[in-house]
Amino acid sequence: MKRILAPINAETKRRRIAEFERRCREAGIPMTDQRRIVVEAVLDMHCHPTADQVYASSQVRRARISRATVYRSLESLVMLGVITKACHPGDVVRYDARLEPHHHLVCLECGEVVDIADPSITMTRLPDMSVFGFEVRDCRMQLRGVCRRCRRKEKKR
Amino acid sequence: MKRILAPINAETKRRRIAEFERRCREAGIPMTDQRRIVVEAVLDMHCHPTADQVYASSQVRRARISRATVYRSLESLVMLGVITKACHPGDVVRYDARLEPHHHLVCLECGEVVDIADPSITMTRLPDMSVFGFEVRDCRMQLRGVCRRCRRKEKKR
DNA sequence: GATTAGTTGAGACAAAATCTCAACCGTAAT
DNA sequence: ATTACGGTTGAGATTTTGTCTCAACTAATC
């Protein structure tokens, strides 16, 4: 059963930040204010922010964190597996705070990206690229097309 | 049955160029030498070239085609549906001359992208994002992991 | 509190992509 | 074949996106 994923709630956010701190300790990476603020910002911004959008977020602006640090923090978050990177044609790199297996509906008109779950296509159903000596660590599906709003606009024309 | 896709052969290349010319005429887009050379270059370069690699290709260099024109031509090829754009995290935009439904095995170590066919996941099996008012036009799967060569290197360490 | 190794900020730098505009060229009508 | 027109091209400036450098700073550990 396919479904659109709900936004990340406060409880989940707390858990994710704690998880981040744990992974930092495990990896021997110092936990700085800057990194903490960047994680919070990403989790607060529902829906795939770009690095620049994170940089422009109120939290990050208020703390006067530099652009370089935002890029570096985001990269370390990816390294630690706290967030993932997503990239769709014609768009810049975006960060995705969602970790559970999910896929992206990308609108070719307006660029909007919607998270969907489709348990029928997950890691468990994609075991065997080992035929090619390839070890699959992640599977993402891009469904590209036109969203409801843009279809309505097209019809009017 | 999953399989790695074979390179585009000469016969297919001819057909694809003819197809491109037909679509240009239909869309009322003038057929220039530059565009013709760019299509040929892309079809000759097996495996997902970047705009810059196309710009650097022998055909394009020989014809002294400008960088701007290469970018513009590639974009018009995408518009006409002659090639597609692909983008994987941590990498620049790449162009994909393959039109048949297929997916990408992306190596997280070396960045190599391999085309694979998996008929069990195609348009025909993905009908129903219409629940969300979304009209699916294309479906791409990214399988990210580590390729055989990089796994061997990792083991040695 | 001292030590150490990793982090930060500011701005320079690099890479990727787009824009500008005058000159040019394909196309189709004549 | 000629002409008129609109789209295309090239060169280089510009913008956008991301990385690098290095001195000053700070988290973590003892």
mmCIF file of C-alpha atoms (C1' of nucleotides) in Angstrom:
data_model
loop_
_atom_site.group_PDB
_atom_site.id
_atom_site.type_symbol
_atom_site.label_atom_id
_atom_site.label_comp_id
_atom_site.label_asym_id
_atom_site.label_seq_id
_atom_site.Cartn_x
_atom_site.Cartn_y
_atom_site.Cartn_z
ATOM 1 C CA MET A 1 0.000 0.000 0.000
ATOM 2 C CA LYS A 2 1.535 3.244 -1.160
ATOM 3 C CA ARG A 3 1.211 6.298 1.024
ATOM 4 C CA ILE A 4 2.575 9.814 1.334
ATOM 5 C CA LEU A 5 4.798 10.129 4.384
ATOM 6 C CA ALA A 6 3.770 12.446 7.218
ATOM 7 C CA PRO A 7 6.113 15.202 8.434
ATOM 8 C CA ILE A 8 8.668 14.417 11.133
ATOM 9 C CA ASN A 9 7.132 15.138 14.542
ATOM 10 C CA ALA A 10 8.658 16.623 17.705
ATOM 11 C CA GLU A 11 9.193 13.272 19.394
ATOM 12 C CA THR A 12 10.983 11.872 16.350
ATOM 13 C CA LYS A 13 13.067 15.020 16.128
ATOM 14 C CA ARG A 14 14.296 14.606 19.700
ATOM 15 C CA ARG A 15 15.148 10.976 19.090
ATOM 16 C CA ARG A 16 17.037 11.841 15.912
ATOM 17 C CA ILE A 17 19.139 14.498 17.600
ATOM 18 C CA ALA A 18 20.016 12.101 20.415
ATOM 19 C CA GLU A 19 20.904 9.509 17.778
ATOM 20 C CA PHE A 20 23.166 12.047 16.085
ATOM 21 C CA GLU A 21 24.993 12.811 19.334
ATOM 22 C CA ARG A 22 25.492 9.132 20.015
ATOM 23 C CA ARG A 23 26.952 8.545 16.564
ATOM 24 C CA CYS A 24 29.290 11.504 16.942
ATOM 25 C CA ARG A 25 30.628 10.072 20.191
ATOM 26 C CA GLU A 26 31.016 6.634 18.655
ATOM 27 C CA ALA A 27 32.878 8.048 15.671
ATOM 28 C CA GLY A 28 35.015 10.280 17.886
ATOM 29 C CA ILE A 29 33.687 13.418 16.232
ATOM 30 C CA PRO A 30 33.390 16.448 18.537
ATOM 31 C CA MET A 31 29.866 17.694 19.098
ATOM 32 C CA THR A 32 29.875 21.417 18.375
ATOM 33 C CA ASP A 33 27.105 23.986 18.742
ATOM 34 C CA GLN A 34 27.252 24.539 15.011
ATOM 35 C CA ARG A 35 26.607 20.920 14.149
ATOM 36 C CA ARG A 36 23.808 20.692 16.679
ATOM 37 C CA ILE A 37 22.128 23.753 15.177
ATOM 38 C CA VAL A 38 22.475 22.455 11.625
ATOM 39 C CA VAL A 39 20.861 19.112 12.518
ATOM 40 C CA GLU A 40 18.001 20.906 14.219
ATOM 41 C CA ALA A 41 17.511 23.183 11.240
ATOM 42 C CA VAL A 42 17.367 20.268 8.811
ATOM 43 C CA LEU A 43 14.892 18.364 10.970
ATOM 44 C CA ASP A 44 12.723 21.471 11.322
ATOM 45 C CA MET A 45 12.626 22.136 7.601
ATOM 46 C CA HIS A 46 10.270 19.504 6.336
ATOM 47 C CA CYS A 47 10.916 18.561 2.704
ATOM 48 C CA HIS A 48 14.409 18.294 1.280
ATOM 49 C CA PRO A 49 16.209 21.607 1.841
ATOM 50 C CA THR A 50 19.230 22.630 -0.230
ATOM 51 C CA ALA A 51 22.481 23.531 1.559
ATOM 52 C CA ASP A 52 21.721 27.166 0.898
ATOM 53 C CA GLN A 53 18.237 26.916 2.366
ATOM 54 C CA VAL A 54 19.735 25.439 5.522
ATOM 55 C CA TYR A 55 22.273 28.271 5.566
ATOM 56 C CA ALA A 56 19.421 30.761 5.232
ATOM 57 C CA SER A 57 17.291 29.185 7.973
ATOM 58 C CA SER A 58 16.527 31.328 11.006
ATOM 59 C CA GLN A 59 18.419 29.100 13.458
ATOM 60 C CA VAL A 60 21.582 29.100 11.367
ATOM 61 C CA ARG A 61 21.385 32.838 10.639
ATOM 62 C CA ARG A 62 20.842 33.672 14.279
ATOM 63 C CA ALA A 63 23.910 31.666 15.304
ATOM 64 C CA ARG A 64 25.978 33.363 12.549
ATOM 65 C CA ILE A 65 27.246 30.024 11.250
ATOM 66 C CA SER A 66 29.342 30.332 8.119
ATOM 67 C CA ARG A 67 28.435 28.893 4.757
ATOM 68 C CA ALA A 68 31.483 26.603 4.787
ATOM 69 C CA THR A 69 30.489 25.177 8.146
ATOM 70 C CA VAL A 70 26.954 24.486 6.966
ATOM 71 C CA TYR A 71 28.292 22.552 3.984
ATOM 72 C CA ARG A 72 30.767 20.704 6.199
ATOM 73 C CA SER A 73 28.181 19.871 8.843
ATOM 74 C CA LEU A 74 25.723 18.563 6.282
ATOM 75 C CA GLU A 75 28.454 16.410 4.807
ATOM 76 C CA SER A 76 29.344 14.991 8.221
ATOM 77 C CA LEU A 77 25.673 14.251 8.837
ATOM 78 C CA VAL A 78 25.613 12.241 5.627
ATOM 79 C CA MET A 79 28.814 10.432 6.581
ATOM 80 C CA LEU A 80 27.286 9.454 9.929
ATOM 81 C CA GLY A 81 24.122 8.279 8.221
ATOM 82 C CA VAL A 82 21.942 10.802 10.033
ATOM 83 C CA ILE A 83 20.562 12.286 6.820
ATOM 84 C CA THR A 84 20.924 11.404 3.147
ATOM 85 C CA LYS A 85 21.679 13.341 0.038
ATOM 86 C CA ALA A 86 19.197 13.439 -2.813
ATOM 87 C CA CYS A 87 19.559 14.865 -6.250
ATOM 88 C CA HIS A 88 17.073 15.134 -9.066
ATOM 89 C CA PRO A 89 17.820 16.270 -12.623
ATOM 90 C CA GLY A 90 17.650 20.002 -13.103
ATOM 91 C CA ASP A 91 17.937 20.664 -9.417
ATOM 92 C CA VAL A 92 20.745 21.214 -6.931
ATOM 93 C CA VAL A 93 21.676 18.717 -4.231
ATOM 94 C CA ARG A 94 19.109 18.408 -1.499
ATOM 95 C CA TYR A 95 19.320 16.853 1.934
ATOM 96 C CA ASP A 96 16.742 14.412 3.137
ATOM 97 C CA ALA A 97 16.135 14.031 6.859
ATOM 98 C CA ARG A 98 14.089 10.908 6.388
ATOM 99 C CA LEU A 99 15.880 7.639 6.969
ATOM 100 C CA GLU A 100 13.206 5.023 6.573
ATOM 101 C CA PRO A 101 13.132 3.440 3.097
ATOM 102 C CA HIS A 102 11.104 5.667 0.821
ATOM 103 C CA HIS A 103 10.936 7.011 -2.687
ATOM 104 C CA HIS A 104 10.465 10.354 -4.379
ATOM 105 C CA LEU A 105 7.679 11.652 -6.544
ATOM 106 C CA VAL A 106 9.283 14.516 -8.458
ATOM 107 C CA CYS A 107 7.154 16.971 -10.405
ATOM 108 C CA LEU A 108 8.781 17.872 -13.722
ATOM 109 C CA GLU A 109 6.880 21.165 -13.849
ATOM 110 C CA CYS A 110 7.277 22.730 -10.423
ATOM 111 C CA GLY A 111 10.088 20.605 -8.984
ATOM 112 C CA GLU A 112 8.181 19.641 -5.878
ATOM 113 C CA VAL A 113 9.363 16.438 -4.241
ATOM 114 C CA VAL A 114 6.992 14.254 -2.268
ATOM 115 C CA ASP A 115 8.085 11.353 -0.089
ATOM 116 C CA ILE A 116 6.223 8.138 -0.580
ATOM 117 C CA ALA A 117 6.474 4.763 1.043
ATOM 118 C CA ASP A 118 6.068 1.682 -1.081
ATOM 119 C CA PRO A 119 6.949 -1.379 0.940
ATOM 120 C CA SER A 120 6.628 -3.528 -2.159
ATOM 121 C CA ILE A 121 9.921 -2.038 -3.329
ATOM 122 C CA THR A 122 12.470 -2.068 -0.532
ATOM 123 C CA MET A 123 15.841 -3.462 0.314
ATOM 124 C CA THR A 124 14.342 -6.806 1.155
ATOM 125 C CA ARG A 125 12.981 -7.168 -2.337
ATOM 126 C CA LEU A 126 16.247 -6.075 -3.992
ATOM 127 C CA PRO A 127 18.790 -8.591 -2.921
ATOM 128 C CA ASP A 128 20.657 -9.642 -5.921
ATOM 129 C CA MET A 129 22.852 -7.226 -7.664
ATOM 130 C CA SER A 130 25.500 -9.500 -6.240
ATOM 131 C CA VAL A 131 25.388 -11.188 -9.641
ATOM 132 C CA PHE A 132 27.431 -8.198 -10.772
ATOM 133 C CA GLY A 133 29.617 -8.157 -7.663
ATOM 134 C CA PHE A 134 27.682 -5.111 -6.530
ATOM 135 C CA GLU A 135 26.805 -4.682 -2.874
ATOM 136 C CA VAL A 136 23.580 -2.655 -2.637
ATOM 137 C CA ARG A 137 23.427 -0.362 0.380
ATOM 138 C CA ASP A 138 20.533 1.870 -0.525
ATOM 139 C CA CYS A 139 17.704 1.886 -3.015
ATOM 140 C CA ARG A 140 15.844 4.980 -4.108
ATOM 141 C CA MET A 141 13.206 5.259 -6.726
ATOM 142 C CA GLN A 142 12.511 8.441 -8.618
ATOM 143 C CA LEU A 143 9.022 8.670 -10.025
ATOM 144 C CA ARG A 144 9.024 11.642 -12.330
ATOM 145 C CA GLY A 145 5.885 13.156 -13.758
ATOM 146 C CA VAL A 146 3.403 15.914 -13.158
ATOM 147 C CA CYS A 147 1.762 16.662 -9.830
ATOM 148 C CA ARG A 148 -1.911 17.363 -9.301
ATOM 149 C CA ARG A 149 -1.550 21.128 -9.094
ATOM 150 C CA CYS A 150 0.475 21.371 -12.314
ATOM 151 C CA ARG A 151 -1.892 19.053 -14.148
ATOM 152 C CA ARG A 152 -4.767 21.364 -13.234
ATOM 153 C CA LYS A 153 -2.818 24.332 -14.555
ATOM 154 C CA GLU A 154 -2.104 22.466 -17.812
ATOM 155 C CA LYS A 155 -5.762 21.656 -18.281
ATOM 156 C CA LYS A 156 -6.793 25.276 -17.945
ATOM 157 C CA ARG A 157 -4.550 26.226 -20.842
ATOM 158 C CA MET B 1 15.813 -11.295 -14.991
ATOM 159 C CA LYS B 2 18.247 -8.514 -14.242
ATOM 160 C CA ARG B 3 20.986 -7.764 -16.740
ATOM 161 C CA ILE B 4 23.578 -5.153 -17.527
ATOM 162 C CA LEU B 5 22.688 -3.302 -20.693
ATOM 163 C CA ALA B 6 24.937 -3.587 -23.744
ATOM 164 C CA PRO B 7 26.365 -0.437 -25.406
ATOM 165 C CA ILE B 8 24.372 1.335 -28.106
ATOM 166 C CA ASN B 9 25.327 -0.102 -31.507
ATOM 167 C CA ALA B 10 25.803 1.615 -34.865
ATOM 168 C CA GLU B 11 22.380 0.638 -36.201
ATOM 169 C CA THR B 12 20.637 2.007 -33.097
ATOM 170 C CA LYS B 13 22.716 5.162 -33.333
ATOM 171 C CA ARG B 14 21.560 5.815 -36.905
ATOM 172 C CA ARG B 15 17.951 5.241 -35.904
ATOM 173 C CA ARG B 16 18.259 7.585 -32.939
ATOM 174 C CA ILE B 17 19.724 10.390 -35.009
ATOM 175 C CA ALA B 18 16.932 10.023 -37.573
ATOM 176 C CA GLU B 19 14.436 10.070 -34.721
ATOM 177 C CA PHE B 20 16.002 13.277 -33.399
ATOM 178 C CA GLU B 21 15.733 14.965 -36.801
ATOM 179 C CA ARG B 22 12.100 13.940 -37.089
ATOM 180 C CA ARG B 23 11.283 15.353 -33.662
ATOM 181 C CA CYS B 24 13.040 18.615 -34.481
ATOM 182 C CA ARG B 25 10.926 19.009 -37.600
ATOM 183 C CA GLU B 26 7.760 18.164 -35.700
ATOM 184 C CA ALA B 27 8.562 20.684 -32.995
ATOM 185 C CA GLY B 28 9.585 23.300 -35.538
ATOM 186 C CA ILE B 29 13.120 23.435 -34.175
ATOM 187 C CA PRO B 30 15.801 24.151 -36.786
ATOM 188 C CA MET B 31 18.283 21.350 -37.359
ATOM 189 C CA THR B 32 21.731 22.883 -37.038
ATOM 190 C CA ASP B 33 25.148 21.320 -37.543
ATOM 191 C CA GLN B 34 25.910 21.977 -33.897
ATOM 192 C CA ARG B 35 22.919 20.052 -32.625
ATOM 193 C CA ARG B 36 23.610 17.175 -34.979
ATOM 194 C CA ILE B 37 27.212 16.973 -33.762
ATOM 195 C CA VAL B 38 26.176 17.075 -30.116
ATOM 196 C CA VAL B 39 23.688 14.208 -30.564
ATOM 197 C CA GLU B 40 26.305 12.138 -32.324
ATOM 198 C CA ALA B 41 28.842 12.839 -29.607
ATOM 199 C CA VAL B 42 26.447 11.765 -26.862
ATOM 200 C CA LEU B 43 25.499 8.576 -28.669
ATOM 201 C CA ASP B 44 29.162 7.763 -29.275
ATOM 202 C CA MET B 45 30.127 8.252 -25.662
ATOM 203 C CA HIS B 46 28.787 5.183 -24.001
ATOM 204 C CA CYS B 47 27.938 5.705 -20.341
ATOM 205 C CA HIS B 48 26.472 8.937 -19.010
ATOM 206 C CA PRO B 49 28.718 11.822 -20.042
ATOM 207 C CA THR B 50 28.642 15.164 -18.244
ATOM 208 C CA ALA B 51 28.044 18.338 -20.265
ATOM 209 C CA ASP B 52 31.733 19.083 -19.996
ATOM 210 C CA GLN B 53 32.739 15.670 -21.265
ATOM 211 C CA VAL B 54 30.514 16.211 -24.286
ATOM 212 C CA TYR B 55 32.103 19.629 -24.745
ATOM 213 C CA ALA B 56 35.539 18.019 -24.575
ATOM 214 C CA SER B 57 34.700 15.214 -27.033
ATOM 215 C CA SER B 58 36.697 15.102 -30.256
ATOM 216 C CA GLN B 59 33.697 15.771 -32.506
ATOM 217 C CA VAL B 60 32.636 18.837 -30.557
ATOM 218 C CA ARG B 61 36.199 20.176 -30.237
ATOM 219 C CA ARG B 62 36.849 19.684 -33.941
ATOM 220 C CA ALA B 63 33.714 21.657 -34.841
ATOM 221 C CA ARG B 64 34.680 24.423 -32.379
ATOM 222 C CA ILE B 65 31.245 24.407 -30.767
ATOM 223 C CA SER B 66 30.966 26.715 -27.765
ATOM 224 C CA ARG B 67 30.283 25.584 -24.248
ATOM 225 C CA ALA B 68 26.997 27.505 -24.148
ATOM 226 C CA THR B 69 25.800 25.758 -27.295
ATOM 227 C CA VAL B 70 26.667 22.342 -25.886
ATOM 228 C CA TYR B 71 24.620 23.065 -22.774
ATOM 229 C CA ARG B 72 21.770 24.433 -24.873
ATOM 230 C CA SER B 73 21.800 21.525 -27.293
ATOM 231 C CA LEU B 74 21.795 18.970 -24.510
ATOM 232 C CA GLU B 75 18.867 20.763 -22.933
ATOM 233 C CA SER B 76 16.925 20.744 -26.192
ATOM 234 C CA LEU B 77 17.647 17.040 -26.577
ATOM 235 C CA VAL B 78 16.124 16.475 -23.157
ATOM 236 C CA MET B 79 13.110 18.624 -24.051
ATOM 237 C CA LEU B 80 12.527 16.569 -27.188
ATOM 238 C CA GLY B 81 12.850 13.338 -25.234
ATOM 239 C CA VAL B 82 15.868 12.177 -27.222
ATOM 240 C CA ILE B 83 18.048 11.748 -24.146
ATOM 241 C CA THR B 84 17.436 12.022 -20.428
ATOM 242 C CA LYS B 85 19.170 13.747 -17.571
ATOM 243 C CA ALA B 86 20.477 11.798 -14.625
ATOM 244 C CA CYS B 87 21.848 13.048 -11.371
ATOM 245 C CA HIS B 88 23.319 11.179 -8.461
ATOM 246 C CA PRO B 89 24.342 12.677 -5.114
ATOM 247 C CA GLY B 90 27.869 13.989 -5.034
ATOM 248 C CA ASP B 91 28.086 14.078 -8.793
ATOM 249 C CA VAL B 92 27.322 16.619 -11.504
ATOM 250 C CA VAL B 93 24.443 16.232 -13.939
ATOM 251 C CA ARG B 94 24.951 13.502 -16.473
ATOM 252 C CA TYR B 95 23.163 12.792 -19.708
ATOM 253 C CA ASP B 96 21.846 9.390 -20.535
ATOM 254 C CA ALA B 97 21.412 8.354 -24.164
ATOM 255 C CA ARG B 98 19.423 5.302 -23.246
ATOM 256 C CA LEU B 99 15.681 5.590 -23.563
ATOM 257 C CA GLU B 100 14.420 2.132 -22.738
ATOM 258 C CA PRO B 101 13.309 1.722 -19.114
ATOM 259 C CA HIS B 102 16.342 0.972 -16.997
ATOM 260 C CA HIS B 103 17.909 1.687 -13.656
ATOM 261 C CA HIS B 104 21.271 2.766 -12.319
ATOM 262 C CA LEU B 105 23.752 0.972 -10.156
ATOM 263 C CA VAL B 106 25.836 3.764 -8.649
ATOM 264 C CA CYS B 107 29.089 3.026 -6.860
ATOM 265 C CA LEU B 108 29.462 5.197 -3.765
ATOM 266 C CA GLU B 109 33.262 4.808 -3.867
ATOM 267 C CA CYS B 110 34.269 5.459 -7.466
ATOM 268 C CA GLY B 111 31.075 7.022 -8.833
ATOM 269 C CA GLU B 112 30.748 4.597 -11.707
ATOM 270 C CA VAL B 113 27.222 4.217 -13.048
ATOM 271 C CA VAL B 114 26.072 0.989 -14.640
ATOM 272 C CA ASP B 115 22.825 0.577 -16.564
ATOM 273 C CA ILE B 116 20.704 -2.362 -15.630
ATOM 274 C CA ALA B 117 17.415 -3.651 -16.898
ATOM 275 C CA ASP B 118 14.963 -5.066 -14.437
ATOM 276 C CA PRO B 119 11.685 -5.692 -16.167
ATOM 277 C CA SER B 120 10.065 -6.545 -12.846
ATOM 278 C CA ILE B 121 10.147 -2.846 -12.036
ATOM 279 C CA THR B 122 8.909 -0.818 -14.984
ATOM 280 C CA MET B 123 6.205 1.606 -15.945
ATOM 281 C CA THR B 124 3.702 -1.177 -16.360
ATOM 282 C CA ARG B 125 4.158 -2.230 -12.764
ATOM 283 C CA LEU B 126 3.929 1.340 -11.444
ATOM 284 C CA PRO B 127 0.564 2.587 -12.466
ATOM 285 C CA ASP B 128 -0.935 4.102 -9.467
ATOM 286 C CA MET B 129 0.455 7.270 -8.145
ATOM 287 C CA SER B 130 -2.790 8.613 -9.529
ATOM 288 C CA VAL B 131 -4.077 8.159 -5.989
ATOM 289 C CA PHE B 132 -2.148 11.340 -5.323
ATOM 290 C CA GLY B 133 -3.194 13.027 -8.551
ATOM 291 C CA PHE B 134 0.300 12.403 -9.822
ATOM 292 C CA GLU B 135 0.844 11.392 -13.430
ATOM 293 C CA VAL B 136 3.983 9.252 -13.647
ATOM 294 C CA ARG B 137 5.969 9.722 -16.850
ATOM 295 C CA ASP B 138 9.229 8.084 -15.959
ATOM 296 C CA CYS B 139 10.546 5.790 -13.283
ATOM 297 C CA ARG B 140 14.184 5.469 -12.351
ATOM 298 C CA MET B 141 15.684 3.457 -9.618
ATOM 299 C CA GLN B 142 19.003 4.278 -8.029
ATOM 300 C CA LEU B 143 20.743 1.342 -6.441
ATOM 301 C CA ARG B 144 23.619 2.770 -4.491
ATOM 302 C CA GLY B 145 26.376 0.669 -3.036
ATOM 303 C CA VAL B 146 29.862 -0.547 -3.793
ATOM 304 C CA CYS B 147 30.975 -2.076 -7.074
ATOM 305 C CA ARG B 148 33.074 -5.189 -7.447
ATOM 306 C CA ARG B 149 36.328 -3.351 -8.063
ATOM 307 C CA CYS B 150 35.955 -1.094 -5.010
ATOM 308 C CA ARG B 151 34.967 -4.024 -2.798
ATOM 309 C CA ARG B 152 38.183 -5.794 -3.796
ATOM 310 C CA LYS B 153 40.180 -2.682 -2.912
ATOM 311 C CA GLU B 154 38.421 -2.450 0.464
ATOM 312 C CA LYS B 155 39.242 -6.075 1.267
ATOM 313 C CA LYS B 156 42.932 -5.545 0.588
ATOM 314 C CA ARG B 157 43.093 -2.817 3.217
ATOM 315 C "C1'" DG C 1 43.818 23.362 33.712
ATOM 316 C "C1'" DA C 2 46.801 21.687 30.062
ATOM 317 C "C1'" DT C 3 47.064 19.131 25.829
ATOM 318 C "C1'" DT C 4 45.668 17.786 21.475
ATOM 319 C "C1'" DA C 5 43.254 17.028 17.542
ATOM 320 C "C1'" DG C 6 39.554 18.433 15.111
ATOM 321 C "C1'" DT C 7 36.474 22.622 13.966
ATOM 322 C "C1'" DT C 8 35.347 27.212 12.642
ATOM 323 C "C1'" DG C 9 34.909 31.716 9.961
ATOM 324 C "C1'" DA C 10 36.095 34.808 6.346
ATOM 325 C "C1'" DG C 11 37.072 35.191 2.127
ATOM 326 C "C1'" DA C 12 39.568 33.503 -1.887
ATOM 327 C "C1'" DC C 13 38.987 30.120 -5.244
ATOM 328 C "C1'" DA C 14 37.081 26.621 -8.424
ATOM 329 C "C1'" DA C 15 33.568 24.319 -10.923
ATOM 330 C "C1'" DA C 16 29.188 24.166 -13.121
ATOM 331 C "C1'" DA C 17 25.771 26.415 -15.420
ATOM 332 C "C1'" DT C 18 23.400 30.459 -17.289
ATOM 333 C "C1'" DC C 19 22.913 34.912 -19.470
ATOM 334 C "C1'" DT C 20 23.732 38.716 -22.912
ATOM 335 C "C1'" DC C 21 23.793 40.459 -27.338
ATOM 336 C "C1'" DA C 22 25.398 41.196 -31.907
ATOM 337 C "C1'" DA C 23 26.204 38.347 -35.834
ATOM 338 C "C1'" DC C 24 24.688 34.437 -38.149
ATOM 339 C "C1'" DC C 25 21.913 30.784 -40.369
ATOM 340 C "C1'" DG C 26 17.787 27.469 -41.313
ATOM 341 C "C1'" DT C 27 13.432 27.571 -42.901
ATOM 342 C "C1'" DA C 28 9.728 28.571 -45.592
ATOM 343 C "C1'" DA C 29 7.332 31.853 -48.323
ATOM 344 C "C1'" DT C 30 7.865 34.239 -52.340
ATOM 345 C "C1'" DA D 1 17.161 31.915 -56.144
ATOM 346 C "C1'" DT D 2 16.040 35.564 -53.049
ATOM 347 C "C1'" DT D 3 14.351 37.419 -49.093
ATOM 348 C "C1'" DA D 4 12.566 37.988 -44.451
ATOM 349 C "C1'" DC D 5 12.243 36.291 -40.059
ATOM 350 C "C1'" DG D 6 12.815 33.991 -35.995
ATOM 351 C "C1'" DG D 7 15.585 30.939 -33.714
ATOM 352 C "C1'" DT D 8 20.651 29.831 -32.927
ATOM 353 C "C1'" DT D 9 25.403 30.694 -32.100
ATOM 354 C "C1'" DG D 10 29.930 32.221 -29.902
ATOM 355 C "C1'" DA D 11 32.591 34.744 -26.602
ATOM 356 C "C1'" DG D 12 32.898 36.152 -22.472
ATOM 357 C "C1'" DA D 13 30.712 38.067 -18.361
ATOM 358 C "C1'" DT D 14 27.986 36.579 -14.595
ATOM 359 C "C1'" DT D 15 25.714 33.719 -11.279
ATOM 360 C "C1'" DT D 16 25.278 29.747 -8.596
ATOM 361 C "C1'" DT D 17 27.086 26.065 -6.087
ATOM 362 C "C1'" DG D 18 30.504 24.125 -3.634
ATOM 363 C "C1'" DT D 19 35.483 23.734 -1.856
ATOM 364 C "C1'" DC D 20 39.840 25.270 0.109
ATOM 365 C "C1'" DT D 21 43.120 27.790 3.171
ATOM 366 C "C1'" DC D 22 44.787 29.063 7.445
ATOM 367 C "C1'" DA D 23 44.965 31.374 11.796
ATOM 368 C "C1'" DA D 24 42.109 31.353 15.823
ATOM 369 C "C1'" DC D 25 39.237 28.619 18.537
ATOM 370 C "C1'" DT D 26 36.981 24.727 21.139
ATOM 371 C "C1'" DA D 27 35.409 19.881 22.567
ATOM 372 C "C1'" DA D 28 37.163 15.984 24.663
ATOM 373 C "C1'" DT D 29 40.280 13.634 27.489
ATOM 374 C "C1'" DC D 30 43.291 13.183 31.159
#
